[in-house]
CSV table of C-alpha atoms in Angstrom, one decimal:
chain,number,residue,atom,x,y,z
A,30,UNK,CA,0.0,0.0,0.0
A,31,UNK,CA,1.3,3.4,-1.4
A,32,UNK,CA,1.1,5.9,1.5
A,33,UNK,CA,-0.8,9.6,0.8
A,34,UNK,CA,0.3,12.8,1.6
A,35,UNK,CA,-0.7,13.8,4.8
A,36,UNK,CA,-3.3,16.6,4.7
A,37,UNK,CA,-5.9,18.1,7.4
A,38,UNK,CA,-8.4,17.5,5.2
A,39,UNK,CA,-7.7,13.5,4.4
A,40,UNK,CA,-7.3,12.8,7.8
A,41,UNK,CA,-10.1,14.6,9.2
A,42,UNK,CA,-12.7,11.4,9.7
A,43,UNK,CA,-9.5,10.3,11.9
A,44,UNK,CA,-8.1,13.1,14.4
A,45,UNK,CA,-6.2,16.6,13.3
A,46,UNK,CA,-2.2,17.3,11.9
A,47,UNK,CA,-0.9,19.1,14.2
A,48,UNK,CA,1.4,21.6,12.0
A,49,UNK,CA,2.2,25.6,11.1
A,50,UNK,CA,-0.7,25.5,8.7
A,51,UNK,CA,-1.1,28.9,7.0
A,52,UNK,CA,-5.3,28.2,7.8
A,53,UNK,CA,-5.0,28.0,11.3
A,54,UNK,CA,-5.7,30.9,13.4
A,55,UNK,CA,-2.6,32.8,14.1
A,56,UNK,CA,-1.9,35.2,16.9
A,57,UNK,CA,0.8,37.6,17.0
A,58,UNK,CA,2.2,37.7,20.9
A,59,UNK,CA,4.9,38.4,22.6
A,60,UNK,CA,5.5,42.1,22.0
A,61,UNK,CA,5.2,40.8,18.0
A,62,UNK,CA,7.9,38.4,18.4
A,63,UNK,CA,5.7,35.4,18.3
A,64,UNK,CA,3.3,34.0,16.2
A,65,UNK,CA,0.8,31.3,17.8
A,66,UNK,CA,-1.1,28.9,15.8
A,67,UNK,CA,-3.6,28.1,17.8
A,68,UNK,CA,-6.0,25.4,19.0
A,69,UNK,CA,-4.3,23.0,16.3
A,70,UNK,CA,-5.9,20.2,18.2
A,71,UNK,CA,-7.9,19.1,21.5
A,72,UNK,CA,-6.8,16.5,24.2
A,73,UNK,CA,-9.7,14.7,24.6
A,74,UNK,CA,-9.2,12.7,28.2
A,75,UNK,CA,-13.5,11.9,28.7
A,76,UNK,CA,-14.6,12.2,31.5
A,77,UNK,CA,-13.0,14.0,34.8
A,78,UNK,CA,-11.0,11.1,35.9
A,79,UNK,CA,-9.0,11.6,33.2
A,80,UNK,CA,-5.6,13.5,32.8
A,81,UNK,CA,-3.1,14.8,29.7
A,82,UNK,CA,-0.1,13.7,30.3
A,83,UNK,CA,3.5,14.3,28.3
A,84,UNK,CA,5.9,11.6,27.1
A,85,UNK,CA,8.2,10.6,24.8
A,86,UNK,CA,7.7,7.7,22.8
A,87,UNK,CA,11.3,6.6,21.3
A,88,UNK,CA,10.2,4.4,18.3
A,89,UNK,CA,12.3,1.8,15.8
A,90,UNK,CA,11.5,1.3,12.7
A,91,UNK,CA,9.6,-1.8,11.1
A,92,UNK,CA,12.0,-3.5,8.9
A,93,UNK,CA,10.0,-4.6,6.4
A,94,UNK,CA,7.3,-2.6,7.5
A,95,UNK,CA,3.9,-5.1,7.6
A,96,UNK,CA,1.2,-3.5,9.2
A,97,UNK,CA,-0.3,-6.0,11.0
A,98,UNK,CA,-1.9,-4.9,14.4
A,99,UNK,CA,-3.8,-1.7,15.0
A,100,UNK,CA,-5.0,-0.7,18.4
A,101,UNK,CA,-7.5,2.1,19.4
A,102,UNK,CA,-8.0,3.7,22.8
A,103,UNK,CA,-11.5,4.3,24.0
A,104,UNK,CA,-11.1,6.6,26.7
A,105,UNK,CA,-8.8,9.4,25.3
A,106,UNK,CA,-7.3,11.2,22.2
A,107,UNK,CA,-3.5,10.0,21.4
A,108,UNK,CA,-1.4,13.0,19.8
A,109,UNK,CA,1.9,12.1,18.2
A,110,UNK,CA,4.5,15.1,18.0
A,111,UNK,CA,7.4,14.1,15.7
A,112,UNK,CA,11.0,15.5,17.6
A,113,UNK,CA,14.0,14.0,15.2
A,114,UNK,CA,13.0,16.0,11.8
A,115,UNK,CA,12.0,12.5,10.2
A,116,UNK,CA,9.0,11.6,8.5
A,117,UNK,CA,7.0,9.0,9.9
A,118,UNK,CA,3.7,6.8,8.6
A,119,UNK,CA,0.3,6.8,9.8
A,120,UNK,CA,-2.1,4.0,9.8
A,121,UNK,CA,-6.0,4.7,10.6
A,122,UNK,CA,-9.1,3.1,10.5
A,123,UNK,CA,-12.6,4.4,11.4
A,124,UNK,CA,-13.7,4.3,14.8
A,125,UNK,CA,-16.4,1.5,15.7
A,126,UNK,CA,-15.9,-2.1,14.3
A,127,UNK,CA,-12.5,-2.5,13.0
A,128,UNK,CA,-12.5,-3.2,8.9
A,129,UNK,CA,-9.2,-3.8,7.5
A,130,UNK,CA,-10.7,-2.5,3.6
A,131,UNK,CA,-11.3,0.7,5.6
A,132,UNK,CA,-7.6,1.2,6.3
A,133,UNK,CA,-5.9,4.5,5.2
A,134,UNK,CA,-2.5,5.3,5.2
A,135,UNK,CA,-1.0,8.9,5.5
A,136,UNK,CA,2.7,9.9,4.9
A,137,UNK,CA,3.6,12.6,7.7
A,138,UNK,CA,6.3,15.1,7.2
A,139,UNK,CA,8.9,16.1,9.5
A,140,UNK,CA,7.2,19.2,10.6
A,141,UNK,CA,3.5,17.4,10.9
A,142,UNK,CA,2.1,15.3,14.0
A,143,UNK,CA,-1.0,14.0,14.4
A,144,UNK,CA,-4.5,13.6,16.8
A,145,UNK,CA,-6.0,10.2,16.7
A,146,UNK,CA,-9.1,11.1,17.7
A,147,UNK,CA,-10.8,9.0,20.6
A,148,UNK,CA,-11.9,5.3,19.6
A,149,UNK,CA,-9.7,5.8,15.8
A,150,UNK,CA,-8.1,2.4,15.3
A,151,UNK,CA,-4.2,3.3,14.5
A,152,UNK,CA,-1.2,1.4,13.7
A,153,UNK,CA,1.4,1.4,16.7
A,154,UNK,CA,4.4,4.0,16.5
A,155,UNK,CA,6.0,3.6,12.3
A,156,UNK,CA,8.9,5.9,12.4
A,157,UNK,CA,10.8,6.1,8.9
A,158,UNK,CA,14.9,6.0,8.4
A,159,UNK,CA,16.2,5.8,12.0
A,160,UNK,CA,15.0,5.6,15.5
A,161,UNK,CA,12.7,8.3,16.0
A,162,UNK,CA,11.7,10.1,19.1
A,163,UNK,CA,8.3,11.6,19.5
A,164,UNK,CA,6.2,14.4,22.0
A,165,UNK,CA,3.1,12.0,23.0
A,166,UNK,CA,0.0,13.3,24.4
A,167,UNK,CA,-2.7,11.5,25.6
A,168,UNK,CA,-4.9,10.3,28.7
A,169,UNK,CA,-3.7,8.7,32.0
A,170,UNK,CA,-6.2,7.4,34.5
A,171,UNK,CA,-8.5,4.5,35.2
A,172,UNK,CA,-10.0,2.2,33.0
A,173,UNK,CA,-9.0,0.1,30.2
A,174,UNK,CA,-8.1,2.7,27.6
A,175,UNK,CA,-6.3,0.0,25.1
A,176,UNK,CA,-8.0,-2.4,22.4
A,177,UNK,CA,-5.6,-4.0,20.1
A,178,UNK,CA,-6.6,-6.0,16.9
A,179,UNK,CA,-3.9,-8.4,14.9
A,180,UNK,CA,-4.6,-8.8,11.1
A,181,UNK,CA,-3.7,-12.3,9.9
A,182,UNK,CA,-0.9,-13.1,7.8
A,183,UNK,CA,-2.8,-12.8,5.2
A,184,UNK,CA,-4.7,-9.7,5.5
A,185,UNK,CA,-1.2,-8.2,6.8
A,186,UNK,CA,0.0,-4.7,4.9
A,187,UNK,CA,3.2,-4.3,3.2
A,188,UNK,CA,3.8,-0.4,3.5
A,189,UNK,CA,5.8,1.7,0.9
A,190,UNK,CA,7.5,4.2,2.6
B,20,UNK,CA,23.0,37.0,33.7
B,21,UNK,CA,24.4,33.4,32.4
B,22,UNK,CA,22.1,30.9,32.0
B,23,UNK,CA,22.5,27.4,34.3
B,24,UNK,CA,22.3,23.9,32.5
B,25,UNK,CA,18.4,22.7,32.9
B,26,UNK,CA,18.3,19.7,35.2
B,27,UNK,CA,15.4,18.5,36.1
B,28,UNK,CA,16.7,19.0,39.8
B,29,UNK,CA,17.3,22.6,39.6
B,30,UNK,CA,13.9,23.1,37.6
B,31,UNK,CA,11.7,21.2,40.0
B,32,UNK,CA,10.7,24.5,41.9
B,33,UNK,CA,9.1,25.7,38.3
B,34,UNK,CA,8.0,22.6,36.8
B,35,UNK,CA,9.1,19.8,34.7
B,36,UNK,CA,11.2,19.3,32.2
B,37,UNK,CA,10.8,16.9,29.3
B,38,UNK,CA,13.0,14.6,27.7
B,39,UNK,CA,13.4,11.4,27.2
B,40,UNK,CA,15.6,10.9,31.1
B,41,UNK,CA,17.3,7.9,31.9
B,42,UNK,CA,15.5,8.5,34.9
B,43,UNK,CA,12.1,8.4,33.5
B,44,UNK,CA,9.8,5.6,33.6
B,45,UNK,CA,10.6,3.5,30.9
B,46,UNK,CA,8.4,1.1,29.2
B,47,UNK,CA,8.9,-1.3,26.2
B,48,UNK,CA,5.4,-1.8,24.5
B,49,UNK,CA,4.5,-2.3,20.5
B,50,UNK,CA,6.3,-5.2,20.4
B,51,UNK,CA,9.6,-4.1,21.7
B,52,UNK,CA,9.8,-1.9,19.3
B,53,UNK,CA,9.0,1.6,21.0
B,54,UNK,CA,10.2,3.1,24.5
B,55,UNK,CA,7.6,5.1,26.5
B,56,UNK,CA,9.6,7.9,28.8
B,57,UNK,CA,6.2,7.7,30.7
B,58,UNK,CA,4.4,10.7,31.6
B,59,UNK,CA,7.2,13.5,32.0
B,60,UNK,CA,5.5,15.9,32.7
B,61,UNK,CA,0.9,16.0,33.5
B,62,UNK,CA,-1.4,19.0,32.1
B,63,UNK,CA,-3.0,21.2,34.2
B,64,UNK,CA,-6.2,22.7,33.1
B,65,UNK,CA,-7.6,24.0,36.8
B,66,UNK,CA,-11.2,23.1,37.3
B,67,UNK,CA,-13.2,21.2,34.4
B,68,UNK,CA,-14.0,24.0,32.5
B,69,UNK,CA,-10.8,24.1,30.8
B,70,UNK,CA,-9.1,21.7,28.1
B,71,UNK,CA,-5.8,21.2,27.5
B,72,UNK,CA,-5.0,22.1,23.8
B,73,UNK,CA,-2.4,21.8,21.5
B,74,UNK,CA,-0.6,25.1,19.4
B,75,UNK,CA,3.0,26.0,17.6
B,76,UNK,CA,4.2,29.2,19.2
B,77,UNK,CA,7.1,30.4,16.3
B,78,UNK,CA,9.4,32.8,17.9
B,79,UNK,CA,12.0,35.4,17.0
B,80,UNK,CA,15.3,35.5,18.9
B,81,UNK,CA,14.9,38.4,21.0
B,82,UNK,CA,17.7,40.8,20.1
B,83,UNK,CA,19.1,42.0,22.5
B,84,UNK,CA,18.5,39.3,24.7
B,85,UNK,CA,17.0,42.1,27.5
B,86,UNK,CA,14.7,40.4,29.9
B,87,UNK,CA,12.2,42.8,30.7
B,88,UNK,CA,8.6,40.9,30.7
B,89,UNK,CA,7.3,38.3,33.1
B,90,UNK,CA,4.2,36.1,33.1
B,91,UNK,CA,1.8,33.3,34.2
B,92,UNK,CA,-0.9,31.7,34.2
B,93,UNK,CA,-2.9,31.5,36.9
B,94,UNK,CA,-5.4,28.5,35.7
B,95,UNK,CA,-2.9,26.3,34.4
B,96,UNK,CA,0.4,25.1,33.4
B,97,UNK,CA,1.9,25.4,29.7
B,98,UNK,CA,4.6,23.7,28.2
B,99,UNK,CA,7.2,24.3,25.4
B,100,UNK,CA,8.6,21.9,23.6
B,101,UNK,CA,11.5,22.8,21.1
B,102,UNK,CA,10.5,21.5,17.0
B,103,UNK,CA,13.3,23.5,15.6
B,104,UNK,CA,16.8,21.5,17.0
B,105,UNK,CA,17.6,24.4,18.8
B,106,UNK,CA,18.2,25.1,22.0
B,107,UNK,CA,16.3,28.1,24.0
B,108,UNK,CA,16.6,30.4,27.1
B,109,UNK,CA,14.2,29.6,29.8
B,110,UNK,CA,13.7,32.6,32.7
B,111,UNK,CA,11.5,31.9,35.6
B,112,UNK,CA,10.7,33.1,38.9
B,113,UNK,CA,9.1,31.1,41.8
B,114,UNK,CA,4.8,31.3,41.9
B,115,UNK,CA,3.4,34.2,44.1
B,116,UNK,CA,4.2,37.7,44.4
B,117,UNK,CA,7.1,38.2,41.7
B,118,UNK,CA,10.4,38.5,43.2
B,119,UNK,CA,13.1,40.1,40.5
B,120,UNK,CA,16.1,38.8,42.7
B,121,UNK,CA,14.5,35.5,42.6
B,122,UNK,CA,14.9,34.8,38.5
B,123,UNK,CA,16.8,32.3,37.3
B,124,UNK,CA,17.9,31.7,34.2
B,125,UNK,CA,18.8,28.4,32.7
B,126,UNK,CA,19.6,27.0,29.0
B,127,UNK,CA,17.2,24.3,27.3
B,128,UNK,CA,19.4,21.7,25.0
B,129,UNK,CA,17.3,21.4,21.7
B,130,UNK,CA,16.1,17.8,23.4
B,131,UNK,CA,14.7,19.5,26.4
B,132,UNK,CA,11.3,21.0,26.6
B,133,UNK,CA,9.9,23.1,30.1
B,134,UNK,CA,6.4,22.6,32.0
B,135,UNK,CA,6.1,25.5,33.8
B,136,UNK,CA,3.8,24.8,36.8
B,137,UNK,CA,0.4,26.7,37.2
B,138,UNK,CA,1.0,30.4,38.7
B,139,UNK,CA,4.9,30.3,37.9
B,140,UNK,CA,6.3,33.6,36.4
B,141,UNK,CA,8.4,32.6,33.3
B,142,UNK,CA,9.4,35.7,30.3
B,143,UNK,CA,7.8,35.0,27.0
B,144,UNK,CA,9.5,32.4,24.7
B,145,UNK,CA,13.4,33.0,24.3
B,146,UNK,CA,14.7,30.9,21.5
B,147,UNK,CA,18.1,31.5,20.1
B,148,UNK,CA,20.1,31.5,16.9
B,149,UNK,CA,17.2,31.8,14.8
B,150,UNK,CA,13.1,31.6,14.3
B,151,UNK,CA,11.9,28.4,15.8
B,152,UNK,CA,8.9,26.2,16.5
B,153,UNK,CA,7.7,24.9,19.8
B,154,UNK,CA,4.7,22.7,20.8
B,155,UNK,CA,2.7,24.1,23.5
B,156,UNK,CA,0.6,22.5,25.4
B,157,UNK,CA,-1.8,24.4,27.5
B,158,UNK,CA,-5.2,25.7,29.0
B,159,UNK,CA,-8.2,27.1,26.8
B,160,UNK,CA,-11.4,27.9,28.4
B,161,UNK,CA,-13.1,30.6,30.5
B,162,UNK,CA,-11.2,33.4,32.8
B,163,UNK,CA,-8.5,35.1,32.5
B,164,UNK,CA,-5.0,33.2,32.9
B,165,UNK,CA,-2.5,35.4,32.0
B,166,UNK,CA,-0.5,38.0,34.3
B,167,UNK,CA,2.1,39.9,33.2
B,168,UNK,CA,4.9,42.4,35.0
B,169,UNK,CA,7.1,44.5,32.9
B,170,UNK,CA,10.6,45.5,34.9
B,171,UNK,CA,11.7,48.9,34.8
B,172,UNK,CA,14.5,49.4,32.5
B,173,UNK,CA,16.9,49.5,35.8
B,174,UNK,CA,15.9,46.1,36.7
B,175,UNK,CA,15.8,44.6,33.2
B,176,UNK,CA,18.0,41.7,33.0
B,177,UNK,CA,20.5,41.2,29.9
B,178,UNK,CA,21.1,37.5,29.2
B,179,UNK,CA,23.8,35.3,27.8
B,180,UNK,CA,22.8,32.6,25.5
């Protein structure tokens, strides 16, 4: 499968890119020294026993890259912030029952992260070139915030990168 | 004034700082192939009418680098993490009624981001050597949640990068 160019408007059924986009609403602060683009995406922990929390996911490459197990999280959004100036792939299917024909796959830039929106099915971490660190952002707190799914071998992905 | 290394120790009276620490929690998941530095730093939003969002803050190097203007934000923290590979000043002073012989200054490494802690005064974003992007995570919602404190020209500070 031949990933797309990552774009807000191809990803939209799945979460927002998070990126310096000339269409988001920018705010000159800081005396003028400063432009904010704002509000590129919302942390989405449910409920109030929810919190955001910030890590850093530090991710290997798949070598060969099969895409084989997707996992969603019920409670909370999952942002991905990319912090080595590598591209990276994104795999998405629709929230709800998992189908494998419904599964997209985005090509992210080095200056581009992403939202997976609550309940989005998403491959796990698929850096590109070297080992990758990334600015993750997403929900800590009780409950079972993690379904995974495993394609067989034969409904496995071969990725181009 | 000449900025002190950012340790995580001599930043703990501020906030956090985030980067991927030996001393972090570190957990292997997607099938050994990703490391999660596990929650570095946590989002506070205040009370649950605010939501933690997501921007990119693009900054000028201030030039001079005269530190005159002090903030916070009184219904939440808000965190900077570099984009750019570059590193950035960080000038902060403890929570309450702003001191001016309490600032310190210290030096981010372009793997280093800052959570400044809710109510802690911190001048606006300092990058050096040229424009850069940062992540920032913080509060949207009702109130008002910024302060600021301008120093007389006497008190203003002028910084080594």
């Amino acid at each position: 499968m031949a990933p797309e160019p990552l774009t807000a408007e191809a990803f939209a059924p799945f979460g927002e890119v998070i990126e310096a986009s000339e269409r988001a609403e920018q705010i000159a602060i800081n005396y003028g020294m400063t432009t904010r683009f704002n509000d590129l995406a919302a942390v989405d922990v449910g409920d109030d026993k929810g919190r955001a929390i910030l890590s850093i996911f530090r991710g290997r490459p798949l070598s060969p890259p099969v895409l084989r197990v997707f996992e969603r999280h019920p409670l909370g959004s999952q942002a991905f912030v990319p912090l080595s100036g590598r591209p990276f792939l994104v795999a998405v299917a629709p929230a709800g029952a998992f189908d494998p024909a419904a599964i997209r796959l985005f090509r992210a830039a080095p200056h581009q992260g992403v939202n997976y929106a609550k309940g989005v099915w998403h491959h796990f971490l698929l850096p590109l070139g070297a080992e990758s660190d990334f600015l993750v952002i997403d929900r800590a707190g009780p409950g079972d915030n993690l379904d995974e799914i495993e394609l067989g071998p034969e409904a496995a992905i071969l990725a181009e990168a």
